[in-house]
Short mmCIF file of C-alpha atoms in Angstrom, two decimals:
data_model
loop_
_atom_site.label_atom_id
_atom_site.label_comp_id
_atom_site.label_asym_id
_atom_site.label_seq_id
_atom_site.Cartn_x
_atom_site.Cartn_y
_atom_site.Cartn_z
CA UNK A 533 129.20 73.47 125.59
CA UNK A 534 131.18 75.12 122.83
CA UNK A 535 130.87 78.87 123.45
CA UNK A 536 131.40 79.76 119.79
CA UNK A 537 128.68 77.35 118.75
CA UNK A 538 126.33 78.75 121.38
CA UNK A 539 126.87 82.29 120.11
CA UNK A 540 126.38 81.15 116.54
CA UNK A 541 123.15 79.36 117.42
CA UNK A 542 121.95 82.40 119.32
CA UNK A 543 122.71 84.70 116.39
CA UNK A 544 121.02 82.30 114.00
CA UNK A 545 117.92 82.13 116.20
CA UNK A 546 117.81 85.93 116.47
CA UNK A 547 118.11 86.27 112.69
CA UNK A 548 115.35 83.72 112.19
CA UNK A 549 113.11 85.56 114.64
CA UNK A 550 113.75 88.88 112.86
CA UNK A 551 112.97 87.33 109.49
CA UNK A 552 109.80 85.74 110.88
CA UNK A 553 108.80 89.05 112.42
CA UNK A 554 109.32 90.87 109.12
CA UNK A 555 107.21 88.37 107.20
CA UNK A 556 104.73 87.28 109.88
CA UNK A 557 101.62 88.64 108.16
CA UNK A 558 102.40 87.46 104.62
CA UNK A 559 102.13 83.73 103.88
CA UNK A 560 104.83 82.15 101.72
CA UNK A 561 106.58 85.56 101.53
CA UNK A 562 109.67 84.26 99.72
CA UNK A 563 107.59 82.24 97.24
CA UNK A 564 109.47 79.03 98.02
CA UNK A 565 106.28 76.94 98.29
CA UNK A 566 104.93 78.73 95.23
CA UNK A 567 108.07 77.67 93.32
CA UNK A 568 107.99 74.10 94.66
CA UNK A 569 104.36 73.80 93.47
CA UNK A 570 105.19 75.23 90.02
CA UNK A 571 103.23 78.43 90.52
CA UNK A 572 100.19 76.88 92.17
CA UNK A 573 99.31 78.26 95.60
CA UNK A 574 96.57 78.23 98.21
CA UNK A 575 97.55 81.74 99.41
CA UNK A 576 98.79 83.59 96.30
CA UNK A 577 96.20 84.41 93.65
CA UNK A 578 97.47 84.77 90.08
CA UNK A 579 95.85 87.34 87.79
CA UNK A 580 96.60 86.23 84.23
CA UNK A 581 95.33 84.50 81.12
CA UNK A 582 98.12 84.22 78.60
CA UNK A 583 96.06 82.36 76.00
CA UNK A 584 93.63 85.27 75.86
CA UNK A 585 96.48 87.80 75.69
CA UNK A 586 96.24 89.03 79.28
CA UNK A 587 99.79 88.13 80.30
CA UNK A 588 101.42 85.23 82.09
CA UNK A 589 102.19 84.71 85.78
CA UNK A 590 104.37 81.80 86.86
CA UNK A 591 107.19 80.66 89.10
CA UNK A 592 110.91 81.24 88.66
CA UNK A 593 113.93 79.78 90.44
CA UNK A 594 115.50 83.25 90.65
CA UNK A 595 115.47 84.75 94.12
CA UNK A 596 116.18 88.08 95.77
CA UNK A 597 117.97 86.23 98.56
CA UNK A 598 118.85 82.63 99.41
CA UNK A 599 115.64 80.59 99.27
CA UNK A 600 114.84 79.56 95.69
CA UNK A 601 111.67 81.03 94.29
CA UNK A 602 110.10 84.17 92.87
CA UNK A 603 107.20 84.99 90.57
CA UNK A 604 107.60 86.02 86.96
CA UNK A 605 105.12 88.38 85.27
CA UNK A 606 105.41 88.58 81.48
CA UNK A 607 103.91 88.78 78.03
CA UNK A 608 105.19 85.74 76.14
CA UNK A 609 106.61 85.82 72.62
CA UNK A 610 104.74 82.73 71.46
CA UNK A 611 101.24 84.14 72.03
CA UNK A 612 99.37 85.44 68.98
CA UNK A 613 97.51 88.29 70.68
CA UNK A 614 98.48 90.62 73.53
CA UNK A 615 96.31 93.06 75.45
CA UNK A 616 99.00 95.33 76.85
CA UNK A 617 96.38 97.23 78.86
CA UNK A 618 95.96 94.17 81.08
CA UNK A 619 97.99 93.88 84.26
CA UNK A 620 99.16 90.35 85.13
CA UNK A 621 100.34 89.80 88.70
CA UNK A 622 99.78 88.40 92.18
CA UNK A 623 97.67 89.24 95.20
CA UNK A 624 97.12 87.79 98.66
CA UNK A 625 94.63 88.35 101.48
CA UNK A 626 96.66 89.17 104.59
CA UNK A 627 94.94 88.79 107.97
CA UNK A 628 95.62 89.43 111.64
CA UNK A 629 96.65 93.07 111.23
CA UNK A 630 96.22 95.53 114.11
CA UNK A 631 93.65 98.25 113.52
CA UNK A 632 94.56 101.93 113.12
CA UNK A 633 98.25 101.17 112.74
CA UNK A 634 100.87 102.66 110.42
CA UNK A 635 102.51 99.86 108.47
CA UNK A 636 104.74 99.32 105.44
CA UNK A 637 104.18 96.91 102.57
CA UNK A 638 107.36 96.02 100.66
CA UNK A 639 108.67 93.56 98.11
CA UNK A 640 111.71 93.08 95.88
CA UNK A 641 111.35 93.84 92.17
CA UNK A 642 113.59 92.77 89.29
CA UNK A 643 113.46 94.30 85.80
CA UNK A 644 116.49 93.57 83.62
CA UNK A 645 115.36 95.72 80.68
CA UNK A 646 117.23 98.84 81.82
CA UNK A 647 116.31 102.50 82.16
CA UNK A 648 114.24 102.54 78.96
CA UNK A 649 112.08 99.62 80.05
CA UNK A 650 108.46 99.96 78.92
CA UNK A 651 107.23 98.16 82.04
CA UNK A 652 106.72 99.20 85.63
CA UNK A 653 105.32 97.60 88.78
CA UNK A 654 102.04 98.74 90.30
CA UNK A 655 101.80 97.57 93.90
CA UNK A 656 99.80 98.38 96.97
CA UNK A 657 97.13 97.53 99.51
CA UNK A 658 93.35 97.28 99.08
CA UNK A 659 90.41 96.56 101.33
CA UNK A 660 89.13 92.99 101.01
CA UNK A 661 86.15 92.48 98.72
CA UNK A 662 84.65 89.02 99.29
CA UNK A 663 85.00 86.73 96.27
CA UNK A 664 86.12 89.67 94.11
CA UNK A 665 89.91 90.11 94.17
CA UNK A 666 91.40 93.46 93.17
CA UNK A 667 88.06 95.25 93.50
CA UNK A 668 88.37 96.58 97.05
CA UNK A 669 89.11 100.24 97.74
CA UNK A 670 92.78 101.18 97.37
CA UNK A 671 94.21 102.04 100.79
CA UNK A 672 97.66 102.92 99.41
CA UNK A 673 99.55 102.17 96.21
CA UNK A 674 102.62 103.15 94.26
CA UNK A 675 104.38 102.49 90.95
CA UNK A 676 108.04 101.66 90.47
CA UNK A 677 110.25 101.86 87.38
CA UNK A 678 113.71 100.32 87.24
CA UNK A 679 115.25 103.70 86.38
CA UNK A 680 114.24 105.02 89.82
CA UNK A 681 115.71 102.19 91.89
CA UNK A 682 119.49 102.64 91.68
CA UNK A 683 119.70 103.61 95.37
CA UNK A 684 117.02 101.19 96.62
CA UNK A 685 118.00 98.30 98.93
CA UNK A 686 119.38 95.44 96.86
CA UNK A 687 118.88 91.70 97.14
CA UNK A 688 121.71 89.19 96.96
CA UNK A 689 120.87 88.95 93.27
CA UNK A 690 121.70 92.37 91.89
CA UNK A 691 118.60 93.06 89.78
CA UNK A 692 116.22 92.72 92.77
CA UNK A 693 115.52 96.08 94.42
CA UNK A 694 113.18 96.78 97.30
CA UNK A 695 110.09 98.91 96.74
CA UNK A 696 107.61 99.88 99.44
CA UNK A 697 104.52 101.87 100.31
CA UNK A 698 103.26 103.04 103.71
CA UNK A 699 99.64 102.63 104.77
CA UNK A 700 97.38 102.82 107.78
CA UNK A 701 95.16 99.83 108.51
CA UNK A 702 92.26 101.98 109.74
CA UNK A 703 89.35 99.70 110.67
CA UNK A 704 90.80 96.77 108.69
CA UNK A 705 92.31 93.64 110.21
CA UNK A 706 92.60 92.06 106.75
CA UNK A 707 93.81 93.63 103.50
CA UNK A 708 94.65 92.49 99.99
CA UNK A 709 98.24 93.14 98.93
CA UNK A 710 98.94 93.20 95.20
CA UNK A 711 101.73 93.56 92.66
CA UNK A 712 100.93 93.96 88.98
CA UNK A 713 102.89 94.46 85.77
CA UNK A 714 102.02 97.56 83.77
CA UNK A 715 103.12 98.20 80.17
CA UNK A 716 103.59 101.67 78.71
CA UNK A 717 101.47 101.32 75.58
CA UNK A 718 102.79 104.63 74.20
CA UNK A 719 106.28 103.12 73.98
CA UNK A 720 107.62 101.16 71.02
CA UNK A 721 107.16 97.58 72.16
CA UNK A 722 109.18 94.60 71.06
CA UNK A 723 108.77 90.98 72.04
CA UNK A 724 112.24 90.02 70.79
CA UNK A 725 112.74 89.67 74.53
CA UNK A 726 109.64 88.93 76.56
CA UNK A 727 108.23 91.82 78.55
CA UNK A 728 109.20 90.20 81.81
CA UNK A 729 109.81 91.14 85.47
CA UNK A 730 110.12 89.24 88.75
CA UNK A 731 108.91 89.81 92.31
CA UNK A 732 110.00 88.25 95.60
CA UNK A 733 110.44 88.73 99.36
CA UNK A 734 107.08 90.24 100.34
CA UNK A 735 106.68 91.82 103.74
CA UNK A 736 104.28 93.82 105.92
CA UNK A 737 105.88 95.45 108.95
CA UNK A 738 104.93 98.02 111.58
CA UNK A 739 106.20 101.44 110.59
#
């Protein structure tokens, strides 16, 4: 057997195992199935209603790394009314977690609007409320603005930066992870360019 090939295969397998380990709890973590299904998903729940002014959530071919797919949160230019107090985004129920364990929830966030961007990402972990997404108790959450992410880990595509929050599972073996777009309504807002961000590469890992 070719020794070089064997080493390469071994390295590839190890990399695959590490990637699987990093994403084991989150389903469709790189949003590749989400992209292939044009933003429809059996695991990701979209929180949006663009026609009513509550923002738009959809798929994008952009990616933090190699696999095509991410999710785009935005307020579209061609909508007559916008409720900028609404928070469009994604959530997912994640199961199989160990109890009473310190863990980290992370994702990659892209905002191309620069340091004066009027948008930020609100992300975190909630307890699961049956049939009522985004209503469980917040276990841990954080907010990220592009101006704070210059030193954050970067994806292969430059605008994607990793954000994360630590949490303890407590008595929970299932949690709801979420990522939501927030708009600073005190800022001067312009829809010459859509108020748009992207998210990708979700992960829950042991701390």
